[in-house]
XYZ file of C-alpha atoms in Angstrom:
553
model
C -26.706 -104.500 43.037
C -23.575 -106.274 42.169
C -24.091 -107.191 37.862
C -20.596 -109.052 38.309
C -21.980 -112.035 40.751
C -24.543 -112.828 38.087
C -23.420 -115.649 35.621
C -26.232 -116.223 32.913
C -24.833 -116.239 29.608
C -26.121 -113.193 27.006
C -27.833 -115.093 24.118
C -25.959 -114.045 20.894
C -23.144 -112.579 22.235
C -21.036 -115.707 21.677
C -19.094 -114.318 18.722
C -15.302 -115.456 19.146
C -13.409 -112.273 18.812
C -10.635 -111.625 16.397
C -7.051 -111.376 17.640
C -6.064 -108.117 17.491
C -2.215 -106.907 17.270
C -2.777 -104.791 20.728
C -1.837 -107.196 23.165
C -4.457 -105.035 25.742
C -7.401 -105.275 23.918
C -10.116 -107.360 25.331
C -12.392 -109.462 23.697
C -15.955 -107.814 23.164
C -18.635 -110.805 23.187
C -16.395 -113.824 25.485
C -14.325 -113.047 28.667
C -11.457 -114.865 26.733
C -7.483 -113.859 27.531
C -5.908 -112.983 24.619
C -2.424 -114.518 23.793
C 0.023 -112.129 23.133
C 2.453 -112.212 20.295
C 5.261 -113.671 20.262
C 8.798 -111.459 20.793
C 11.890 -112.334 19.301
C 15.060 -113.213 21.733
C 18.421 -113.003 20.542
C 20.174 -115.876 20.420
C 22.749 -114.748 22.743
C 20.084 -114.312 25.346
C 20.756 -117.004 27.707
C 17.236 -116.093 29.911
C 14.451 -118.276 30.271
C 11.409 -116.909 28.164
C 8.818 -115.115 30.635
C 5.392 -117.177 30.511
C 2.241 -115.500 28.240
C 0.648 -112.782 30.697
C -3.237 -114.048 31.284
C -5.753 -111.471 29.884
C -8.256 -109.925 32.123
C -10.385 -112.047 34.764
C -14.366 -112.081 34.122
C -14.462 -110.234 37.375
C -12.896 -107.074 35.861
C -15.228 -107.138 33.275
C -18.727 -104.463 34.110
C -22.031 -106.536 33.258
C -23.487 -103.519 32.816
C -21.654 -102.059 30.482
C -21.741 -105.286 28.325
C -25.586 -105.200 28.558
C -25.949 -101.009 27.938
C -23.356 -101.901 24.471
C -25.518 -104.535 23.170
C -27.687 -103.627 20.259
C -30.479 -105.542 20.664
C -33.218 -105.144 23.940
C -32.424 -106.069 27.447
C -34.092 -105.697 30.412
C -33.543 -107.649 33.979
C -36.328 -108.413 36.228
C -36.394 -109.657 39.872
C -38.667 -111.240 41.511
C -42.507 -112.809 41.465
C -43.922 -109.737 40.305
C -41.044 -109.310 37.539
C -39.895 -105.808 38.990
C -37.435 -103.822 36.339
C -33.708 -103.655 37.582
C -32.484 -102.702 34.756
C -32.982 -101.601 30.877
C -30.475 -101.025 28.561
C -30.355 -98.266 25.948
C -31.582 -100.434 22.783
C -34.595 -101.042 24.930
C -35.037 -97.615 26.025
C -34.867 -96.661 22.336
C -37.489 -99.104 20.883
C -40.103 -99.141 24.185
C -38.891 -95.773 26.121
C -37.399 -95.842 29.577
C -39.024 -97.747 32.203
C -39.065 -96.728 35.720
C -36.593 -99.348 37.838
C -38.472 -101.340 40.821
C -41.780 -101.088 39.229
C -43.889 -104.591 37.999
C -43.519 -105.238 34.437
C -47.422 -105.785 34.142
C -47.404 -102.317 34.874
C -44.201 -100.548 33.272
C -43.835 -102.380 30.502
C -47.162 -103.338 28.153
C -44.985 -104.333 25.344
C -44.216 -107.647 27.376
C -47.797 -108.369 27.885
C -48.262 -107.564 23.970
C -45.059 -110.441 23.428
C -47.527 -112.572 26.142
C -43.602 -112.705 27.702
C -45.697 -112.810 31.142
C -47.312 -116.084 31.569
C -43.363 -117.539 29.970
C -41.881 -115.241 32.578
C -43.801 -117.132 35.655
C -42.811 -120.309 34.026
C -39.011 -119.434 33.403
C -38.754 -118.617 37.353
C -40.581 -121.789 38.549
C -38.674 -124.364 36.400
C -34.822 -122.316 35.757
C -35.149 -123.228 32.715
C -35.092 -120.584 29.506
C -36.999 -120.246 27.227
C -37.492 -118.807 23.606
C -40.578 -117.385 21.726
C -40.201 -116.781 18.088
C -40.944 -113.841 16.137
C -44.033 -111.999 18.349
C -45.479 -108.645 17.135
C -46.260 -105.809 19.250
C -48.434 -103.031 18.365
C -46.176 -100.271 16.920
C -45.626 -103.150 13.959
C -42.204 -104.991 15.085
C -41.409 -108.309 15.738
C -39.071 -110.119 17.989
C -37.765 -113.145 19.075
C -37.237 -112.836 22.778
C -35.139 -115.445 25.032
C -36.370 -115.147 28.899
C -33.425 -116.795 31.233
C -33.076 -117.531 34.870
C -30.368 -115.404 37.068
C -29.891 -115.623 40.022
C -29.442 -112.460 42.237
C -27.302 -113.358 44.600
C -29.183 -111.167 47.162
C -29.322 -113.003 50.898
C -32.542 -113.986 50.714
C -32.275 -116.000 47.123
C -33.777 -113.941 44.908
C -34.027 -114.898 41.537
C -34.882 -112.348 38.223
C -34.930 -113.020 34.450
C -32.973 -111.372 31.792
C -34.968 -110.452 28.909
C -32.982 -110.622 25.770
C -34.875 -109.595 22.335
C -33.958 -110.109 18.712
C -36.135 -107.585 16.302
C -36.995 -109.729 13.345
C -39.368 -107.866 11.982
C -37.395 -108.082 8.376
C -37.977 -111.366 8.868
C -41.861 -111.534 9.809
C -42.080 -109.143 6.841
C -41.177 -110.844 4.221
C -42.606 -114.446 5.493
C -46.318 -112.732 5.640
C -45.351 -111.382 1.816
C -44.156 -114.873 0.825
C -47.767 -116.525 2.805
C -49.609 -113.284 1.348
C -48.244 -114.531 -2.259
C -49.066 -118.087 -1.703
C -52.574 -117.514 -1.029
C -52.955 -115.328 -3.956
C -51.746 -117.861 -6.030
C -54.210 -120.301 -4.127
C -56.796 -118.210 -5.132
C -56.367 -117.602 -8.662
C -55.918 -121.367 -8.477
C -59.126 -122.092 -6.817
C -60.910 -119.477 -8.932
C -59.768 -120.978 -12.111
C -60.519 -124.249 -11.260
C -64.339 -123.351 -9.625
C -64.627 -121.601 -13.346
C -63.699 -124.587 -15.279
C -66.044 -127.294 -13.468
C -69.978 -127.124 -14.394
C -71.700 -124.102 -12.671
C -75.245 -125.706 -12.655
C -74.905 -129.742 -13.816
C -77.578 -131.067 -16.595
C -80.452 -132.670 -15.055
C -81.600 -135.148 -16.791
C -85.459 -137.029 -17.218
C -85.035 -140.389 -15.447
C -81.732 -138.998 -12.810
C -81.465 -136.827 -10.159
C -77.422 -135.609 -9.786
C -75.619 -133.454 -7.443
C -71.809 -133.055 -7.572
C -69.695 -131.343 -4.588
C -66.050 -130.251 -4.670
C -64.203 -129.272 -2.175
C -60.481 -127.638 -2.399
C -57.623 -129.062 0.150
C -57.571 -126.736 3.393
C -55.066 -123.558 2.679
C -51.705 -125.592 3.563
C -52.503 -127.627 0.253
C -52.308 -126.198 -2.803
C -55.628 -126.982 -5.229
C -55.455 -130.080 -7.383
C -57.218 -131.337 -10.810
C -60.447 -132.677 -9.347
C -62.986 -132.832 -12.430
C -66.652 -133.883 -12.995
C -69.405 -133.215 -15.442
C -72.229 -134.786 -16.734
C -73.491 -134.460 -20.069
C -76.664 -135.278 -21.890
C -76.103 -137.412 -25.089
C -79.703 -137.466 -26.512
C -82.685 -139.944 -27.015
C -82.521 -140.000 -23.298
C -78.288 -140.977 -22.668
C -76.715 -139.305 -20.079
C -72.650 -139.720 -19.749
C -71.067 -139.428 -16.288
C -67.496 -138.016 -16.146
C -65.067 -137.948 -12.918
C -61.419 -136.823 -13.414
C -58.607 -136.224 -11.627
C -54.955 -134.872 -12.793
C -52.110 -135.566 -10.747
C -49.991 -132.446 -9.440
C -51.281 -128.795 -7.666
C -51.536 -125.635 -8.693
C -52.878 -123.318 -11.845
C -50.937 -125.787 -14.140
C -53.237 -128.914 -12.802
C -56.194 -126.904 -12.954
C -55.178 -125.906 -16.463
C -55.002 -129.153 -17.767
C -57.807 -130.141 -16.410
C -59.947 -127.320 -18.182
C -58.661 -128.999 -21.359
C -59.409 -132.406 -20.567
C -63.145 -131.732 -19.196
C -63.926 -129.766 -22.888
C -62.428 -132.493 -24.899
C -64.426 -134.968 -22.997
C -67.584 -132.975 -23.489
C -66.458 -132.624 -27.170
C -65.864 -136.756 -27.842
C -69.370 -137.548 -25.708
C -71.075 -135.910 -28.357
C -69.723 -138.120 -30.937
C -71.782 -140.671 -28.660
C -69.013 -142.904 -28.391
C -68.508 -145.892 -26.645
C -66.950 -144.913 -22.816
C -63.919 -147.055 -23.797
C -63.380 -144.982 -27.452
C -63.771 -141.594 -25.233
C -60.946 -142.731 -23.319
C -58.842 -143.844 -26.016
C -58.904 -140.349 -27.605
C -58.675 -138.845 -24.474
C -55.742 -140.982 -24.042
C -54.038 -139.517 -26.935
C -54.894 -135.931 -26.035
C -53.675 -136.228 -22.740
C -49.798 -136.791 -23.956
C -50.127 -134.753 -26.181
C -50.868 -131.535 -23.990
C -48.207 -132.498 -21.532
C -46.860 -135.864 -21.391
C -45.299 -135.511 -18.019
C -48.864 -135.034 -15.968
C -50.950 -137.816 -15.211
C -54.659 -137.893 -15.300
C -56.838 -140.891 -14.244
C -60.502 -140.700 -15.604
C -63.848 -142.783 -15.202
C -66.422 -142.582 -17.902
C -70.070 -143.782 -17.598
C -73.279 -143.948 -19.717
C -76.971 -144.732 -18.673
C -79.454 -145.670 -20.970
C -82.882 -145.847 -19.349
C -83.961 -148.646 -21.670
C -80.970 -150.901 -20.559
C -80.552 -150.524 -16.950
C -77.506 -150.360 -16.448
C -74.232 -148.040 -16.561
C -71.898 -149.105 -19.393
C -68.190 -147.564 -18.067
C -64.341 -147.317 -19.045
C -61.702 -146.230 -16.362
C -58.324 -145.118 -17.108
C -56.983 -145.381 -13.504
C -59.384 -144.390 -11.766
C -60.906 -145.582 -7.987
C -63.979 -147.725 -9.093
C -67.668 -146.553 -9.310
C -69.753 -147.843 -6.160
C -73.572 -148.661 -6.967
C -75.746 -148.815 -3.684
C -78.982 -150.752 -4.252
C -82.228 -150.125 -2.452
C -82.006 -152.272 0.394
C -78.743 -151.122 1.091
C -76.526 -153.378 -0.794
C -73.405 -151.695 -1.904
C -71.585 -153.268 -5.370
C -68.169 -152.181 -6.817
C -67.638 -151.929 -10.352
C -64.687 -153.645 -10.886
C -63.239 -154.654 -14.545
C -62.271 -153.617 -16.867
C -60.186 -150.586 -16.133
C -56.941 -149.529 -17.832
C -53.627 -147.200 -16.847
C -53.918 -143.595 -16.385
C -54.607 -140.698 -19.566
C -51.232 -140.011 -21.175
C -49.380 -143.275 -20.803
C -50.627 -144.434 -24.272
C -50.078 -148.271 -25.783
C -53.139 -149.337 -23.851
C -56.161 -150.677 -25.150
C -59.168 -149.225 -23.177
C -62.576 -151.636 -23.008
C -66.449 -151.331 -21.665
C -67.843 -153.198 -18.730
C -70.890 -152.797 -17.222
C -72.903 -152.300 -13.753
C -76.686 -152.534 -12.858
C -78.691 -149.380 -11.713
C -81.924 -150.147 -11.145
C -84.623 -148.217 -10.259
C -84.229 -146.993 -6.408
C -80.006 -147.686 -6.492
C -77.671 -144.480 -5.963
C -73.952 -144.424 -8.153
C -71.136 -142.369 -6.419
C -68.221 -141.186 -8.818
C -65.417 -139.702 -6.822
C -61.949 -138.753 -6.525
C -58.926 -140.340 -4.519
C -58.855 -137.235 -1.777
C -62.409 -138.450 -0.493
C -60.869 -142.107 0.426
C -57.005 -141.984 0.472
C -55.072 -141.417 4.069
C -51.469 -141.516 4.519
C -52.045 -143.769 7.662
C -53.929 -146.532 5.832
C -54.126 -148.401 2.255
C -56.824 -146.434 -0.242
C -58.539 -150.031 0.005
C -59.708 -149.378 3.331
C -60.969 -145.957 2.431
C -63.113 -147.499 -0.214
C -64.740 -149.888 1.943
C -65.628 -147.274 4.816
C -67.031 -145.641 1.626
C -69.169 -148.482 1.035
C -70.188 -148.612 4.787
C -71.082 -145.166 4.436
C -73.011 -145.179 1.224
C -74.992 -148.157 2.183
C -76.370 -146.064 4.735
C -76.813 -142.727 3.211
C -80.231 -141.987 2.529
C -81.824 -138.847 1.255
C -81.528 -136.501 -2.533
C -78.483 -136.460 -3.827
C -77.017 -133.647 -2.525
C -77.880 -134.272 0.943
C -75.850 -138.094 0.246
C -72.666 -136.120 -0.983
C -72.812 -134.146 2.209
C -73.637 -137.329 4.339
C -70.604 -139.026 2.787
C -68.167 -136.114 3.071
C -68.956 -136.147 6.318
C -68.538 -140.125 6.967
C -65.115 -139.914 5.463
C -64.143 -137.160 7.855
C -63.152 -134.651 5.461
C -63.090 -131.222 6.504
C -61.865 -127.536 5.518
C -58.688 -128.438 6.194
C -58.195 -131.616 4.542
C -54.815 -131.965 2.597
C -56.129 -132.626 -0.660
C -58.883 -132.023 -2.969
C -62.286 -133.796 -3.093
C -64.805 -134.047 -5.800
C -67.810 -136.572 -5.553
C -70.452 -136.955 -8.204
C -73.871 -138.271 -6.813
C -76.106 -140.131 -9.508
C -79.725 -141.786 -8.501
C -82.092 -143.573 -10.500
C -85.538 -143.027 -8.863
C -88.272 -145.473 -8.548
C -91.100 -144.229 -9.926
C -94.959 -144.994 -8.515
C -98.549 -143.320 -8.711
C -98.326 -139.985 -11.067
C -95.077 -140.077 -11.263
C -94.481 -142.988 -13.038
C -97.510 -142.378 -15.090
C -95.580 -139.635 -17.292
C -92.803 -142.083 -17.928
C -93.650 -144.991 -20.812
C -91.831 -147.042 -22.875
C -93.175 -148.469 -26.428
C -91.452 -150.212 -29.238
C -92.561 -152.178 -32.433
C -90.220 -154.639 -34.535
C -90.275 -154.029 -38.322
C -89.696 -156.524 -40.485
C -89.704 -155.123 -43.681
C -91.210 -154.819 -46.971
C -93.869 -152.508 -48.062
C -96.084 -152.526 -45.458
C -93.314 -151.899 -42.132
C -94.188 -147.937 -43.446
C -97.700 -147.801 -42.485
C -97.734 -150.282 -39.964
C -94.953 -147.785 -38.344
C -97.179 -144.586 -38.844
C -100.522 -146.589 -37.465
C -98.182 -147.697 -34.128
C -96.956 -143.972 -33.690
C -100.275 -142.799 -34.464
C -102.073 -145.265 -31.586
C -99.448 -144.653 -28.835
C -99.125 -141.034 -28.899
C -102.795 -140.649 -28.843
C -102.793 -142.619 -25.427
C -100.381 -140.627 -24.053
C -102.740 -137.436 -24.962
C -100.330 -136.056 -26.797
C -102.054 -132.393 -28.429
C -103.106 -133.211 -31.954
C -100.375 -130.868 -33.139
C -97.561 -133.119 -31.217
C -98.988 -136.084 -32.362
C -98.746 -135.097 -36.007
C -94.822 -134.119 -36.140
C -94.483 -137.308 -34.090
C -96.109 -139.730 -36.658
C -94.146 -138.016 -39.378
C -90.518 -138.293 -37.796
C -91.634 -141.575 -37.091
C -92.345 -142.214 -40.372
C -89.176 -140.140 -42.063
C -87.155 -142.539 -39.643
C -88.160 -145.641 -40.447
C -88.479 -144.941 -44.326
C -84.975 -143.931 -44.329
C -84.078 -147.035 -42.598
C -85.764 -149.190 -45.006
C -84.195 -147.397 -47.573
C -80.481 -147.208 -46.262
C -80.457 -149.769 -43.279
C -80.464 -153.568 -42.911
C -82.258 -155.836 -40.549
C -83.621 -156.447 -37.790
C -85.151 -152.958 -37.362
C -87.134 -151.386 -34.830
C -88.844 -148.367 -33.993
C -89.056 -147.123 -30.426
C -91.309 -144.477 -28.439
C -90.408 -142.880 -25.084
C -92.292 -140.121 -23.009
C -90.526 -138.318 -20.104
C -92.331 -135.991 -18.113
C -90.469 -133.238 -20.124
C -89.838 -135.035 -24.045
C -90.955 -137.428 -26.005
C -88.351 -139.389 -27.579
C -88.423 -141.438 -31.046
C -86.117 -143.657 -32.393
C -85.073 -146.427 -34.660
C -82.738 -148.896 -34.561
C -81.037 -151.457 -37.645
C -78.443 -153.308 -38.665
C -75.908 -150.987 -40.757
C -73.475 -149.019 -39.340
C -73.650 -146.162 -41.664
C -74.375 -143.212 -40.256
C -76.891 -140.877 -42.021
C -76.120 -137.098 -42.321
C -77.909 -133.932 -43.225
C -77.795 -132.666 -46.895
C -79.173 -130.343 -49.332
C -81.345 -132.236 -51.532
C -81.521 -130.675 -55.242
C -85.206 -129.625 -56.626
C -84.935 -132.434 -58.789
C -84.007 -134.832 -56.279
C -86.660 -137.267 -55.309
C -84.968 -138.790 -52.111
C -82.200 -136.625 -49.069
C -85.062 -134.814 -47.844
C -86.082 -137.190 -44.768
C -83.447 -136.245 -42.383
C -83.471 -132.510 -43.136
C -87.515 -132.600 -42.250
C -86.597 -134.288 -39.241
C -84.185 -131.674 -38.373
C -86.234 -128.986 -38.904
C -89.346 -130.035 -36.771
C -87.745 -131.218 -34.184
C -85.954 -130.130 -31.143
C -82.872 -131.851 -31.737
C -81.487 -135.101 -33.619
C -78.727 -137.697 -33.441
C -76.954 -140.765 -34.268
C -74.637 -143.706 -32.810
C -73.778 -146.696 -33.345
C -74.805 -149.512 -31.204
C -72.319 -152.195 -29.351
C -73.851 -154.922 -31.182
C -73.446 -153.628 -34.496
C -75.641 -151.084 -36.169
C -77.037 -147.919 -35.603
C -79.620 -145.847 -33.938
C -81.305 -142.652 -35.243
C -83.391 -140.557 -32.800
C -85.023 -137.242 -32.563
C -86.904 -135.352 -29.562
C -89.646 -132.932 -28.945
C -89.655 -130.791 -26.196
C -93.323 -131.233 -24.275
C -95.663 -128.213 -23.682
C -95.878 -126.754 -20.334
């Protein structure tokens, strides 16, 4: 078979030569003439300079010795059924010698390991070559093979491929180390951040909460998603959802130290827009140059209603029970480290039988459309979520088509307020008297305490340490506080809850009263009898003081 009619350029052999001072030498890689160098005539010569002699013609140059010097792969097939005409020695060395004139599917495995087969059909149908990148057969190497037509130039048309590979397995090598590292550092990423986020969230009496986060899919490094939710006392529950801007172990590292100072300022029972402000001032102060955004919420069951603060954050959606989706909007402030910002409270209803969703701006934000429209096909989807709250978080992952591969990282805190009939609500009651002073508020206090606990059917032994925190409350209130006071009962079907409320703002503390003191000792009994204690102030002015008791059984 004559290699000299064929025509097909070699991939990489395209290297310009160098000149060389031996005016026979031929170029190695292009079937270029070489110029020769110039000889010197003496002046005297009165001849007409001889013209350059041409180098040699392509035709005097042996195709297969060309192909049998190259260093990487070649073989030449002919044919439908890809029959070898020819290997050279680099692909005798890496795949052993191949018998000529039988099929490839049969002589050589290696090209159905490359899948160089199927590309092989496809090169002869359309004469067109074509490249696969960096394949891996089974003894461990990879190549980049180029498949291009030839044409034969036998009488009846025949046409073959030349098979030219390029081992790259350096190459692969050290791009599956460099993926390898990457999703180690994923991982330690991920793991660091699933450590630093609640493992099992605080339940409390009058909510039912379930939280999911999901990391971005394995192109996408992990983020600074956040939630928690914390129980403040006396009933209070504070919602948290976070989110600091950036990826990797640094994000999740600031995050850790965000989520613990905002556990630490809730239980200063703060107002949401006070957290914030102090978080504010934390936030720059661990690393001024990442931004957090942050929503803050508290529920008191006596009020109704979620009293929040929002440093940049996507607003909190509120579904009612008939479906009615509202969006808390105002106030809401720049994001946690930007500082010079005054932070403030608003409020938003949740009524009995309404759902809250906190979340974070990977559940609603697209790069094909404005985060606006996310949060309203939120909205759709929330109005018609129905079920616990876990089975709502999956229900609105799923409505926001968010998947394992999503590009970001998603955190969504689910928050309902259940409407309570029959038995249920029959462990769940509310009862509050309004002192107004002077000697007899004290045993008017102790004969309320002492007539509602018994028709809860309280045991005698509850009722007892209730009636006397009751009564160490409100005589320390009368002593220390101003009007208007008030003392307040609440049963859960876990705690009973007692509390009272007046007009100074001074916080009372624990002491150690002397033997010869005759007054300190009122908080310190409280303390000791019951399961825990507390105090805040109250928006209005004021304070509240409150203790619980943990409920038999």
């Amino acid at each position: 078979m004559n290699f000299t009619r064929w025509s097909a350029r070699l991939p990489g052999t395209q290297r310009r030569a160098a000149a060389r001072d031996d005016q026979s030498s031929v170029p190695a890689a292009r079937a270029e003439s070489v110029r020769p160098k110039a000889v010197a005539v003496p002046p005297d010569d009165t001849s007409e300079s001889s013209a350059p002699e041409p180098g040699p013609s392509l035709d005097a140059l042996s195709a297969r010795e060309l192909l049998g010097r190259l260093p990487a792969p070649v073989a030449l097939l002919h044919g439908p059924e890809h029959r070898v005409t020819y290997v050279n020695a680099a692909y005798t060395s890496a795949f052993g010698p191949r018998p000529c004139g039988a099929p490839a599917a049969e002589a050589m495995p290696e090209l159905d390991e490359l899948s160089l087969l199927p590309l092989m059909d496809q090169v002869l149908r359309s004469g067109t070559p074509r490249t696969v990148k960096s394949r891996k057969v089974r003894a461990g190497s990879s190549y980049t093979v180029t498949c291009t037509p030839v044409a034969t130039g036998g009488p009846d048309g025949e046409t073959g491929v030349l098979v030219y590979a390029t081992d790259v397995t350096d190459h692969a090598e050290a791009a599956e180390r460099l993926r390898a590292s990457e999703r180690r550092h994923r991982e330690t990423a991920v793991t660091l951040q699933r450590s630093l986020l609640p493992q099992d969230l605080e339940q409390p009496d009058d909510l039912r909460i379930a939280a999911t986060y999901q990391p971005g899919g394995t192109d996408a490094a992990v983020g600074g998603d956040w939630y928690d939710v914390i129980t403040l006392g006396a009933g209070r529950t504070a919602l948290v959802i976070g989110d600091v801007m950036g990826r990797g172990v640094r994000a999740a590292a600031v995050m850790g130290q965000l989520r613990t100072a905002v556990r630490a300022y809730a239980r200063l029972d703060l107002p949401p827009h006070e957290v914030l402000q102090l978080l504010d001032v934390l936030a720059a102060e661990i690393d001024a140059s990442q931004i957090a955004t942050c929503a803050y919420a508290v529920h008191d069951p006596n009020e109704g209603h979620l009293v929040y603060a929002s440093a940049g954050h996507l607003p909190i959606l509120v579904c009612d029970e008939d479906g009615t989706v509202h969006r808390a909007e105002d106030p809401t402030g720049p994001p946690l480290g930007t500082g010079g910002w005054v932070h403030t409270s608003g409020t938003i209803p949740l009524p009995p039988g309404s759902t809250a969703v906190l979340y974070t701006d990977g559940l609603v934000e697209r790069r094909s459309e404005d985060i606006d429209e996310g949060v309203a096909s939120l909205e759709r989807a929330l109005s018609g979520a129905k079920g616990s709250p876990q089975v709502v978080c999956d229900r609105l992952i799923r409505s926001l088509g968010v998947t394992a591969e999503h590009d970001d990282d998603v955190a969504v805190l689910v928050v309902q307020h259940p409407a309570r009939t029959g038995t249920s609500a029959e462990l769940f009651h509310n009862a509050s008297l309004e002192l107004l002073g002077g000697v007899e508020a004290a045993p008017r206090a102790r004969a309320f305490a002492t007539g509602v606990l018994a028709s809860w059917r309280f045991p005698v032994e509850l009722c007892d340490l209730g009636v006397l925190a009751a009564s160490e409350l409100v005589a320390n209130s009368l002593q220390h506080g101003t009007p208007p006071m008030r003392l307040g009962l609440r049963r859960t079907d876990r705690r009973l809850i007692i509390e009272v409320t007046d007009g100074d703002d001074h916080l009372p503390r624990r002491r150690r009263a002397d033997p010869a003191d005759e007054a300190g000792r009122g908080i310190s009994i409280v303390a000791t009898i019951a399961s825990s204690w507390g105090s805040r102030r109250t928006p209005g002015g004021g304070k509240a003081v409150w203790c619980e008791f943990a409920l038999p059984g």
